[in-house]
């Protein structure tokens, strides 16, 4: 029995994620999968992202059935077992025999025939277990027809009572759960973990009303954004198949990311010093058509990709290290959306939670402080710098602000209250979320998955005194 195209592709993607530290989202949108039908691509995506989201939970189930630690199982065999376990436990409409037989075939396809009896024995035990863990209800499809997104509904009447139970049940490293409890409280941490396990809604930024009309005509069903007047949520339809997406007239951009661009405010000369993939530069150009925008990116290939996609003549793209910019200070607005751990985006990038270790945060912080200090040197008196991350970790957020400003004991720079700026955005009806104060902690923009309808973002607005 040959392995179906969707499962073969899912196996290959997951193996590359494990062996080469590749990112699943990049692989799922690569040319390698261009030959898949729409239905097969949807099932492949469901399998890859589902396995990555629930990896530790799946490994615990596999370990019990195998009678050994998963670290003692060849990676090719383990990937096949994870795929089977996910289908058996979370995709109720996938025939159990198909999940088992296809995974055995994957082991053979990976030239691990000696492991076939072992895989068969483990899969028999897995197939005899209940279809979903306690408190979780799930549905899926075999891929023969259109595949609806799997539904993960958490039993909030019986939430986990400890950090360890929360981490185990919702498949997160306990060290991350412990940190979020310390920073945001147990209830908020539980909401973050639950949100990370659900397929996130796709939010888009449109260039104008005509684009929205065109998308609707092509079968894309849209709904208003939950945070911003100008945002739209994709309810159904394949956005990637539309002319507007191919031409760059619609950008996939989370609403919190769109909000960061709005917080920067208006300016005549703007610097985006960590610009790739270019969504924020494009948003600024669309909002401020008279402004000159300089966008810098460290990596040449990413800068080149930005150049190929961008359509605004107002954006000048430069390959440069944001820590030592080859520019003359003279910007009234500077955006420093820095490279970070991405712990606010785990629903979209679940592999991060299995790769990140505490020591990574210190390394990231050093680079982030250097970038922010460089950005502060580029802003003119009276101008503003917006520092942002898609991280939930204080080392990358508040602590970076404190460290970057520490050398400036003469109060040359002032941290502004983002709550005030959020209120202005609501007064202008650009922000539609009720109660803008709920989006801020202390003086900083702080969005939390599960609490707010978006990714987790942090932003600080810093003004250079005139």
Tab-separated table of C-alpha atoms in Angstrom:
chain	number	residue	atom	x	y	z
A	1	UNK	CA	0.000	0.000	0.000
A	2	UNK	CA	1.665	3.280	-1.050
A	3	UNK	CA	1.727	6.163	1.383
A	4	UNK	CA	-0.790	8.854	0.418
A	5	UNK	CA	0.714	12.102	-0.904
A	6	UNK	CA	-0.519	14.153	2.068
A	7	UNK	CA	0.946	11.787	4.663
A	8	UNK	CA	4.211	11.326	2.755
A	9	UNK	CA	4.621	15.110	2.580
A	10	UNK	CA	3.759	15.500	6.268
A	11	UNK	CA	6.338	12.847	7.188
A	12	UNK	CA	9.031	14.551	5.116
A	13	UNK	CA	8.289	17.980	6.601
A	14	UNK	CA	8.318	16.697	10.182
A	15	UNK	CA	11.551	14.814	9.590
A	16	UNK	CA	13.243	17.961	8.278
A	17	UNK	CA	11.958	19.919	11.268
A	18	UNK	CA	13.531	17.314	13.569
A	19	UNK	CA	16.812	16.749	11.741
A	20	UNK	CA	17.535	20.159	10.227
A	21	UNK	CA	15.752	22.547	12.622
A	22	UNK	CA	13.684	23.789	9.691
A	23	UNK	CA	10.515	25.773	10.279
A	24	UNK	CA	7.304	23.916	9.483
A	25	UNK	CA	5.486	26.965	8.089
A	26	UNK	CA	8.298	27.654	5.614
A	27	UNK	CA	8.329	24.039	4.444
A	28	UNK	CA	4.545	23.888	4.123
A	29	UNK	CA	4.678	26.875	1.750
A	30	UNK	CA	7.717	25.721	-0.200
A	31	UNK	CA	7.838	24.533	-3.803
A	32	UNK	CA	8.375	20.970	-2.539
A	33	UNK	CA	4.659	20.744	-1.791
A	34	UNK	CA	3.485	22.554	-4.928
A	35	UNK	CA	2.344	19.293	-6.518
A	36	UNK	CA	-0.170	18.473	-3.779
A	37	UNK	CA	-3.870	18.954	-4.429
A	38	UNK	CA	-5.660	21.502	-2.246
A	39	UNK	CA	-7.231	18.722	-0.161
A	40	UNK	CA	-3.891	16.937	0.290
A	41	UNK	CA	-2.134	20.172	1.221
A	42	UNK	CA	-4.772	20.905	3.867
A	43	UNK	CA	-4.431	17.434	5.373
A	44	UNK	CA	-0.636	17.697	5.273
A	45	UNK	CA	-0.809	21.038	7.090
A	46	UNK	CA	-3.245	19.615	9.652
A	47	UNK	CA	-0.961	16.675	10.369
A	48	UNK	CA	2.269	18.672	10.585
A	49	UNK	CA	0.929	21.446	12.771
A	50	UNK	CA	-1.099	19.056	14.915
A	51	UNK	CA	1.901	16.855	15.619
A	52	UNK	CA	4.067	19.882	16.434
A	53	UNK	CA	1.456	21.400	18.767
A	54	UNK	CA	0.879	18.173	20.700
A	55	UNK	CA	4.364	16.670	20.462
A	56	UNK	CA	5.063	16.131	24.172
A	57	UNK	CA	1.593	14.697	24.777
A	58	UNK	CA	1.979	12.345	21.797
A	59	UNK	CA	5.445	11.302	22.969
A	60	UNK	CA	4.089	10.436	26.405
A	61	UNK	CA	1.421	8.227	24.836
A	62	UNK	CA	3.961	6.577	22.528
A	63	UNK	CA	6.443	6.015	25.350
A	64	UNK	CA	3.833	4.217	27.454
A	65	UNK	CA	2.783	2.021	24.537
A	66	UNK	CA	6.405	1.273	23.559
A	67	UNK	CA	7.673	0.652	27.070
A	68	UNK	CA	10.690	2.832	26.416
A	69	UNK	CA	11.675	6.492	26.230
A	70	UNK	CA	11.106	8.126	22.850
A	71	UNK	CA	14.784	9.127	22.848
A	72	UNK	CA	15.531	5.417	22.245
A	73	UNK	CA	13.364	5.295	19.101
A	74	UNK	CA	14.871	6.082	15.691
A	75	UNK	CA	13.686	9.499	14.575
A	76	UNK	CA	12.090	8.187	11.364
A	77	UNK	CA	10.081	5.621	13.328
A	78	UNK	CA	9.158	8.194	15.966
A	79	UNK	CA	7.840	10.632	13.356
A	80	UNK	CA	5.680	7.884	11.841
A	81	UNK	CA	4.355	6.954	15.289
A	82	UNK	CA	3.580	10.594	16.111
A	83	UNK	CA	1.608	10.936	12.889
A	84	UNK	CA	-0.400	7.816	13.719
A	85	UNK	CA	-0.974	8.850	17.327
A	86	UNK	CA	-2.196	12.292	16.279
A	87	UNK	CA	-4.654	10.866	13.766
A	88	UNK	CA	-5.899	8.206	16.195
A	89	UNK	CA	-6.407	10.580	19.091
A	90	UNK	CA	-7.375	13.873	17.459
A	91	UNK	CA	-8.869	13.236	14.008
A	92	UNK	CA	-11.981	11.251	14.768
A	93	UNK	CA	-13.057	10.843	11.139
A	94	UNK	CA	-9.780	9.326	9.969
A	95	UNK	CA	-10.257	5.523	9.767
A	96	UNK	CA	-8.120	3.948	12.467
A	97	UNK	CA	-6.917	1.255	10.090
A	98	UNK	CA	-5.729	3.931	7.643
A	99	UNK	CA	-3.778	5.775	10.329
A	100	UNK	CA	-2.075	2.544	11.425
A	101	UNK	CA	-1.369	1.076	7.998
A	102	UNK	CA	-0.103	4.323	6.544
A	103	UNK	CA	2.333	4.817	9.418
A	104	UNK	CA	3.700	1.297	8.998
A	105	UNK	CA	4.231	2.076	5.318
A	106	UNK	CA	6.081	5.273	6.309
A	107	UNK	CA	8.490	3.179	8.401
A	108	UNK	CA	9.134	0.970	5.369
A	109	UNK	CA	9.474	4.014	3.109
A	110	UNK	CA	12.135	5.368	5.483
A	111	UNK	CA	14.098	2.096	5.030
A	112	UNK	CA	13.520	1.027	8.604
A	113	UNK	CA	11.995	-2.376	7.833
A	114	UNK	CA	13.613	-3.944	10.890
A	115	UNK	CA	11.478	-1.614	13.017
A	116	UNK	CA	8.180	-2.671	11.390
A	117	UNK	CA	7.278	-5.308	14.049
A	118	UNK	CA	7.996	-2.784	16.807
A	119	UNK	CA	5.919	-0.100	15.078
A	120	UNK	CA	3.060	-2.551	14.542
A	121	UNK	CA	3.053	-3.504	18.209
A	122	UNK	CA	3.008	0.115	19.380
A	123	UNK	CA	0.316	1.073	16.889
A	124	UNK	CA	-1.930	-1.788	17.977
A	125	UNK	CA	-1.818	-0.466	21.521
A	126	UNK	CA	-2.424	3.112	20.369
A	127	UNK	CA	-5.382	2.118	18.200
A	128	UNK	CA	-7.028	0.345	21.134
A	129	UNK	CA	-6.981	3.496	23.288
A	130	UNK	CA	-9.766	6.147	23.398
A	131	UNK	CA	-9.820	8.550	20.411
A	132	UNK	CA	-9.036	11.703	22.408
A	133	UNK	CA	-7.582	12.673	25.803
A	134	UNK	CA	-9.920	13.523	28.639
A	135	UNK	CA	-11.431	16.990	28.346
A	136	UNK	CA	-10.573	17.358	24.667
A	137	UNK	CA	-12.994	16.863	21.788
A	138	UNK	CA	-11.617	16.762	18.274
A	139	UNK	CA	-12.641	16.207	14.675
A	140	UNK	CA	-10.908	15.915	11.358
A	141	UNK	CA	-11.119	14.293	7.957
A	142	UNK	CA	-9.243	11.713	5.955
A	143	UNK	CA	-8.353	14.156	3.217
A	144	UNK	CA	-10.586	12.544	0.599
A	145	UNK	CA	-12.785	15.639	0.755
A	146	UNK	CA	-12.208	19.182	1.968
A	147	UNK	CA	-10.611	19.054	5.397
A	148	UNK	CA	-12.101	21.303	8.072
A	149	UNK	CA	-9.692	22.564	10.687
A	150	UNK	CA	-9.527	20.253	13.703
A	151	UNK	CA	-11.529	21.548	16.617
A	152	UNK	CA	-9.917	21.440	20.030
A	153	UNK	CA	-12.365	22.308	22.796
A	154	UNK	CA	-10.937	22.408	26.303
A	155	UNK	CA	-13.050	21.394	29.264
A	156	UNK	CA	-12.863	24.645	31.208
A	157	UNK	CA	-15.051	23.155	33.949
A	158	UNK	CA	-12.097	21.054	35.048
A	159	UNK	CA	-8.929	23.054	34.347
A	160	UNK	CA	-5.534	21.707	35.434
A	161	UNK	CA	-4.679	22.714	38.988
A	162	UNK	CA	-0.875	22.786	38.835
A	163	UNK	CA	1.786	24.041	36.450
A	164	UNK	CA	2.948	20.467	35.856
A	165	UNK	CA	-0.581	19.284	35.026
A	166	UNK	CA	-1.122	22.276	32.746
A	167	UNK	CA	2.136	21.652	30.892
A	168	UNK	CA	1.387	17.937	30.485
A	169	UNK	CA	-2.223	18.294	29.406
A	170	UNK	CA	-1.664	21.163	26.973
A	171	UNK	CA	1.701	20.013	25.619
A	172	UNK	CA	4.042	22.820	26.692
A	173	UNK	CA	7.484	22.722	28.332
A	174	UNK	CA	6.934	23.266	32.044
A	175	UNK	CA	9.689	25.882	32.263
A	176	UNK	CA	7.687	28.119	29.920
A	177	UNK	CA	4.458	27.508	31.830
A	178	UNK	CA	6.205	28.363	35.110
A	179	UNK	CA	7.445	31.649	33.633
A	180	UNK	CA	4.019	32.654	32.328
A	181	UNK	CA	2.389	31.893	35.663
A	182	UNK	CA	4.991	34.098	37.377
A	183	UNK	CA	4.496	36.936	34.868
A	184	UNK	CA	0.755	36.821	34.180
A	185	UNK	CA	-0.910	34.544	36.743
A	186	UNK	CA	-2.194	30.987	36.479
A	187	UNK	CA	-5.465	31.779	34.684
A	188	UNK	CA	-3.768	33.843	31.975
A	189	UNK	CA	-1.034	31.205	31.564
A	190	UNK	CA	-3.711	28.535	31.093
A	191	UNK	CA	-5.389	30.676	28.431
A	192	UNK	CA	-2.062	31.139	26.640
A	193	UNK	CA	-1.447	27.384	26.586
A	194	UNK	CA	-4.985	26.638	25.409
A	195	UNK	CA	-4.769	29.265	22.662
A	196	UNK	CA	-1.450	27.841	21.459
A	197	UNK	CA	-3.158	24.507	20.774
A	198	UNK	CA	-5.861	25.884	18.474
A	199	UNK	CA	-5.445	26.762	14.801
A	200	UNK	CA	-5.281	30.587	14.770
A	201	UNK	CA	-7.495	32.728	12.598
A	202	UNK	CA	-5.758	34.298	9.611
A	203	UNK	CA	-5.840	38.091	9.742
A	204	UNK	CA	-5.101	40.249	6.726
A	205	UNK	CA	-4.359	43.861	5.897
A	206	UNK	CA	-5.908	45.084	2.641
A	207	UNK	CA	-4.702	47.955	0.502
A	208	UNK	CA	-8.202	49.278	-0.220
A	209	UNK	CA	-11.909	48.414	-0.446
A	210	UNK	CA	-11.563	47.300	-4.047
A	211	UNK	CA	-9.250	44.499	-2.928
A	212	UNK	CA	-11.799	43.305	-0.393
A	213	UNK	CA	-14.501	43.267	-3.070
A	214	UNK	CA	-12.199	41.323	-5.383
A	215	UNK	CA	-11.435	38.728	-2.694
A	216	UNK	CA	-15.118	38.236	-1.970
A	217	UNK	CA	-15.760	37.778	-5.679
A	218	UNK	CA	-13.075	35.054	-5.726
A	219	UNK	CA	-14.811	33.146	-2.937
A	220	UNK	CA	-12.952	34.451	0.113
A	221	UNK	CA	-15.277	34.949	3.071
A	222	UNK	CA	-14.079	37.783	5.318
A	223	UNK	CA	-15.174	39.146	8.675
A	224	UNK	CA	-14.232	42.405	10.433
A	225	UNK	CA	-11.119	42.430	12.568
A	226	UNK	CA	-11.572	42.043	16.308
A	227	UNK	CA	-8.950	44.665	17.218
A	228	UNK	CA	-8.732	47.055	14.292
A	229	UNK	CA	-11.160	48.707	11.927
A	230	UNK	CA	-8.844	48.167	8.962
A	231	UNK	CA	-8.171	44.469	9.585
A	232	UNK	CA	-10.112	41.527	8.213
A	233	UNK	CA	-10.276	37.889	9.317
A	234	UNK	CA	-10.389	35.093	6.762
A	235	UNK	CA	-13.335	32.841	7.580
A	236	UNK	CA	-13.108	30.543	4.568
A	237	UNK	CA	-11.506	30.275	1.138
A	238	UNK	CA	-7.934	29.829	-0.090
A	239	UNK	CA	-6.326	33.251	0.079
A	240	UNK	CA	-3.127	31.953	-1.510
A	241	UNK	CA	-4.955	31.208	-4.745
A	242	UNK	CA	-6.223	34.781	-5.263
A	243	UNK	CA	-4.838	37.358	-7.692
A	244	UNK	CA	-4.656	39.996	-4.954
A	245	UNK	CA	-2.389	37.808	-2.806
A	246	UNK	CA	-0.153	36.924	-5.757
A	247	UNK	CA	0.225	40.633	-6.595
A	248	UNK	CA	0.941	41.687	-2.985
A	249	UNK	CA	-2.233	43.731	-2.576
A	250	UNK	CA	-3.241	41.760	0.495
A	251	UNK	CA	-0.860	40.897	3.338
A	252	UNK	CA	-1.301	38.173	5.932
A	253	UNK	CA	-0.537	40.010	9.163
A	254	UNK	CA	-1.763	39.336	12.677
A	255	UNK	CA	-3.855	42.131	14.170
A	256	UNK	CA	-1.368	42.739	16.987
A	257	UNK	CA	1.374	43.205	14.399
A	258	UNK	CA	-0.842	45.664	12.527
A	259	UNK	CA	-1.476	47.506	15.785
A	260	UNK	CA	2.271	47.967	16.332
A	261	UNK	CA	2.539	49.884	13.061
A	262	UNK	CA	-0.318	52.148	14.141
A	263	UNK	CA	1.322	52.857	17.505
A	264	UNK	CA	4.371	54.339	15.794
A	265	UNK	CA	2.226	57.268	14.691
A	266	UNK	CA	2.796	59.687	11.838
A	267	UNK	CA	6.185	60.829	10.619
A	268	UNK	CA	7.878	62.294	7.562
A	269	UNK	CA	11.088	60.246	7.673
A	270	UNK	CA	10.748	56.748	9.094
A	271	UNK	CA	13.299	54.015	9.766
A	272	UNK	CA	12.273	50.351	10.016
A	273	UNK	CA	15.517	48.858	11.235
A	274	UNK	CA	14.593	45.130	11.281
A	275	UNK	CA	12.256	45.177	8.328
A	276	UNK	CA	11.900	41.667	6.850
A	277	UNK	CA	9.523	40.285	5.757
A	278	UNK	CA	8.346	43.854	5.158
A	279	UNK	CA	4.736	43.846	6.356
A	280	UNK	CA	5.207	46.743	8.757
A	281	UNK	CA	7.110	48.857	6.230
A	282	UNK	CA	4.328	48.252	3.710
A	283	UNK	CA	1.673	49.145	6.293
A	284	UNK	CA	3.484	52.384	7.121
A	285	UNK	CA	3.826	53.274	3.438
A	286	UNK	CA	0.116	52.668	2.851
A	287	UNK	CA	-0.884	54.720	5.890
A	288	UNK	CA	1.619	57.533	5.361
A	289	UNK	CA	1.941	57.978	1.581
A	290	UNK	CA	3.940	61.221	1.915
A	291	UNK	CA	6.577	59.710	4.215
A	292	UNK	CA	10.035	58.513	3.201
A	293	UNK	CA	10.733	55.063	4.643
A	294	UNK	CA	14.144	53.451	4.994
A	295	UNK	CA	13.935	49.707	5.663
A	296	UNK	CA	17.051	47.808	6.722
A	297	UNK	CA	17.529	44.033	6.844
A	298	UNK	CA	20.597	42.084	7.959
A	299	UNK	CA	20.366	39.226	5.451
A	300	UNK	CA	20.830	39.952	1.774
A	301	UNK	CA	18.412	37.259	0.555
A	302	UNK	CA	15.625	38.564	2.779
A	303	UNK	CA	16.276	42.134	1.664
A	304	UNK	CA	16.144	40.969	-1.949
A	305	UNK	CA	12.830	39.172	-1.303
A	306	UNK	CA	11.437	42.373	0.222
A	307	UNK	CA	12.562	44.313	-2.829
A	308	UNK	CA	10.782	41.867	-5.130
A	309	UNK	CA	7.526	42.050	-3.156
A	310	UNK	CA	7.288	45.730	-2.250
A	311	UNK	CA	5.397	48.039	-4.571
A	312	UNK	CA	5.818	51.404	-2.856
A	313	UNK	CA	8.483	53.721	-4.305
A	314	UNK	CA	8.612	55.449	-0.904
A	315	UNK	CA	10.422	52.451	0.664
A	316	UNK	CA	14.206	52.352	0.338
A	317	UNK	CA	15.581	48.912	1.247
A	318	UNK	CA	19.128	48.582	2.571
A	319	UNK	CA	21.078	45.499	3.655
A	320	UNK	CA	22.627	46.427	6.997
A	321	UNK	CA	23.141	45.258	10.576
A	322	UNK	CA	20.659	47.083	12.822
A	323	UNK	CA	23.232	47.094	15.631
A	324	UNK	CA	25.523	49.412	13.651
A	325	UNK	CA	23.507	51.202	11.012
A	326	UNK	CA	25.420	53.016	8.234
A	327	UNK	CA	23.002	55.933	8.382
A	328	UNK	CA	23.002	59.543	9.462
A	329	UNK	CA	20.615	60.242	12.319
A	330	UNK	CA	17.602	62.151	11.105
A	331	UNK	CA	14.453	60.085	11.536
A	332	UNK	CA	11.397	61.348	13.376
A	333	UNK	CA	10.033	57.812	13.748
A	334	UNK	CA	12.046	54.592	14.204
A	335	UNK	CA	10.571	51.108	14.397
A	336	UNK	CA	12.661	48.388	16.053
A	337	UNK	CA	10.625	45.203	15.680
A	338	UNK	CA	13.500	43.006	16.781
A	339	UNK	CA	14.300	39.309	16.298
A	340	UNK	CA	12.972	37.454	19.330
A	341	UNK	CA	12.026	34.063	20.742
A	342	UNK	CA	8.516	34.243	19.273
A	343	UNK	CA	6.784	32.787	22.342
A	344	UNK	CA	3.742	34.924	21.568
A	345	UNK	CA	3.268	33.059	18.261
A	346	UNK	CA	3.362	29.396	19.318
A	347	UNK	CA	-0.028	28.646	17.762
A	348	UNK	CA	1.529	29.515	14.384
A	349	UNK	CA	5.054	28.286	15.104
A	350	UNK	CA	4.715	25.392	17.575
A	351	UNK	CA	8.209	24.022	16.969
A	352	UNK	CA	9.607	27.027	18.857
A	353	UNK	CA	8.463	25.626	22.194
A	354	UNK	CA	10.453	22.419	21.645
A	355	UNK	CA	13.641	24.219	20.556
A	356	UNK	CA	13.831	27.200	22.867
A	357	UNK	CA	15.901	26.852	26.053
A	358	UNK	CA	16.292	29.415	28.850
A	359	UNK	CA	19.860	30.245	27.806
A	360	UNK	CA	18.557	31.464	24.429
A	361	UNK	CA	16.828	34.395	26.115
A	362	UNK	CA	20.094	35.876	27.364
A	363	UNK	CA	21.619	35.668	23.883
A	364	UNK	CA	18.562	37.289	22.322
A	365	UNK	CA	18.535	40.011	24.945
A	366	UNK	CA	22.104	41.039	24.141
A	367	UNK	CA	21.227	41.533	20.465
A	368	UNK	CA	17.957	43.275	21.277
A	369	UNK	CA	19.617	45.795	23.594
A	370	UNK	CA	22.249	46.554	20.930
A	371	UNK	CA	19.553	47.094	18.278
A	372	UNK	CA	17.482	49.371	20.502
A	373	UNK	CA	20.519	51.464	21.461
A	374	UNK	CA	21.354	51.831	17.781
A	375	UNK	CA	17.759	52.820	17.013
A	376	UNK	CA	17.828	55.474	19.741
A	377	UNK	CA	20.824	57.080	18.032
A	378	UNK	CA	18.884	57.454	14.784
A	379	UNK	CA	15.943	59.472	16.118
A	380	UNK	CA	15.889	63.264	16.135
A	381	UNK	CA	14.937	65.318	19.236
A	382	UNK	CA	11.177	65.186	19.589
A	383	UNK	CA	11.048	61.936	17.596
A	384	UNK	CA	9.918	58.519	18.757
A	385	UNK	CA	11.259	54.967	18.751
A	386	UNK	CA	8.887	52.010	18.955
A	387	UNK	CA	10.470	48.816	20.264
A	388	UNK	CA	8.439	45.642	19.737
A	389	UNK	CA	8.640	41.854	19.968
A	390	UNK	CA	6.279	38.909	19.551
A	391	UNK	CA	7.619	37.494	22.823
A	392	UNK	CA	5.978	37.025	26.226
A	393	UNK	CA	9.294	36.988	28.096
A	394	UNK	CA	10.384	39.898	30.340
A	395	UNK	CA	14.051	39.445	29.356
A	396	UNK	CA	13.133	40.440	25.796
A	397	UNK	CA	10.675	43.145	26.746
A	398	UNK	CA	10.767	45.320	29.877
A	399	UNK	CA	14.339	44.354	30.735
A	400	UNK	CA	15.585	45.382	27.282
A	401	UNK	CA	14.038	48.832	27.729
A	402	UNK	CA	15.700	49.225	31.125
A	403	UNK	CA	19.123	48.088	29.890
A	404	UNK	CA	19.055	50.177	26.720
A	405	UNK	CA	18.096	53.349	28.580
A	406	UNK	CA	20.419	52.807	31.549
A	407	UNK	CA	23.382	54.762	30.015
A	408	UNK	CA	21.140	57.809	29.481
A	409	UNK	CA	20.922	59.014	33.060
A	410	UNK	CA	20.196	62.589	31.947
A	411	UNK	CA	16.618	61.684	30.988
A	412	UNK	CA	17.389	62.212	27.321
A	413	UNK	CA	14.727	59.613	26.517
A	414	UNK	CA	11.281	59.154	28.020
A	415	UNK	CA	9.112	56.027	27.960
A	416	UNK	CA	5.622	57.099	26.926
A	417	UNK	CA	2.421	55.435	28.103
A	418	UNK	CA	1.111	53.163	25.342
A	419	UNK	CA	-2.269	53.261	27.058
A	420	UNK	CA	-2.610	56.923	26.083
A	421	UNK	CA	-1.746	56.147	22.472
A	422	UNK	CA	-4.190	53.239	22.404
A	423	UNK	CA	-6.933	55.544	23.661
A	424	UNK	CA	-6.153	57.978	20.838
A	425	UNK	CA	-6.445	55.133	18.329
A	426	UNK	CA	-9.817	54.200	19.775
A	427	UNK	CA	-10.968	57.828	19.714
A	428	UNK	CA	-10.072	57.926	16.007
A	429	UNK	CA	-11.976	54.623	15.563
A	430	UNK	CA	-8.898	52.831	14.218
A	431	UNK	CA	-8.864	50.610	17.319
A	432	UNK	CA	-12.193	48.835	17.825
A	433	UNK	CA	-11.298	46.598	20.798
A	434	UNK	CA	-13.426	47.663	23.785
A	435	UNK	CA	-11.368	49.008	26.661
A	436	UNK	CA	-7.946	49.841	25.218
A	437	UNK	CA	-6.508	49.803	28.733
A	438	UNK	CA	-6.773	45.995	28.694
A	439	UNK	CA	-4.125	45.938	25.945
A	440	UNK	CA	-1.517	47.611	28.147
A	441	UNK	CA	0.452	46.571	31.240
A	442	UNK	CA	2.221	49.382	33.033
A	443	UNK	CA	3.243	51.653	30.125
A	444	UNK	CA	3.642	48.902	27.546
A	445	UNK	CA	1.450	47.327	24.894
A	446	UNK	CA	1.016	43.708	26.005
A	447	UNK	CA	-1.276	41.327	24.135
A	448	UNK	CA	-1.697	37.764	25.369
A	449	UNK	CA	-2.970	34.793	23.333
A	450	UNK	CA	-6.239	33.579	24.783
A	451	UNK	CA	-6.892	36.889	26.517
A	452	UNK	CA	-6.807	38.957	23.329
A	453	UNK	CA	-7.814	37.805	19.817
A	454	UNK	CA	-4.293	37.936	18.412
A	455	UNK	CA	-0.705	36.849	18.887
A	456	UNK	CA	1.274	37.854	21.946
A	457	UNK	CA	3.058	41.165	21.319
A	458	UNK	CA	4.974	43.684	23.409
A	459	UNK	CA	5.711	47.279	22.458
A	460	UNK	CA	7.319	50.246	24.176
A	461	UNK	CA	7.176	53.795	22.854
A	462	UNK	CA	10.218	55.950	23.631
A	463	UNK	CA	10.472	59.672	22.899
A	464	UNK	CA	13.716	61.614	22.613
A	465	UNK	CA	13.351	64.849	24.486
A	466	UNK	CA	13.581	67.997	22.389
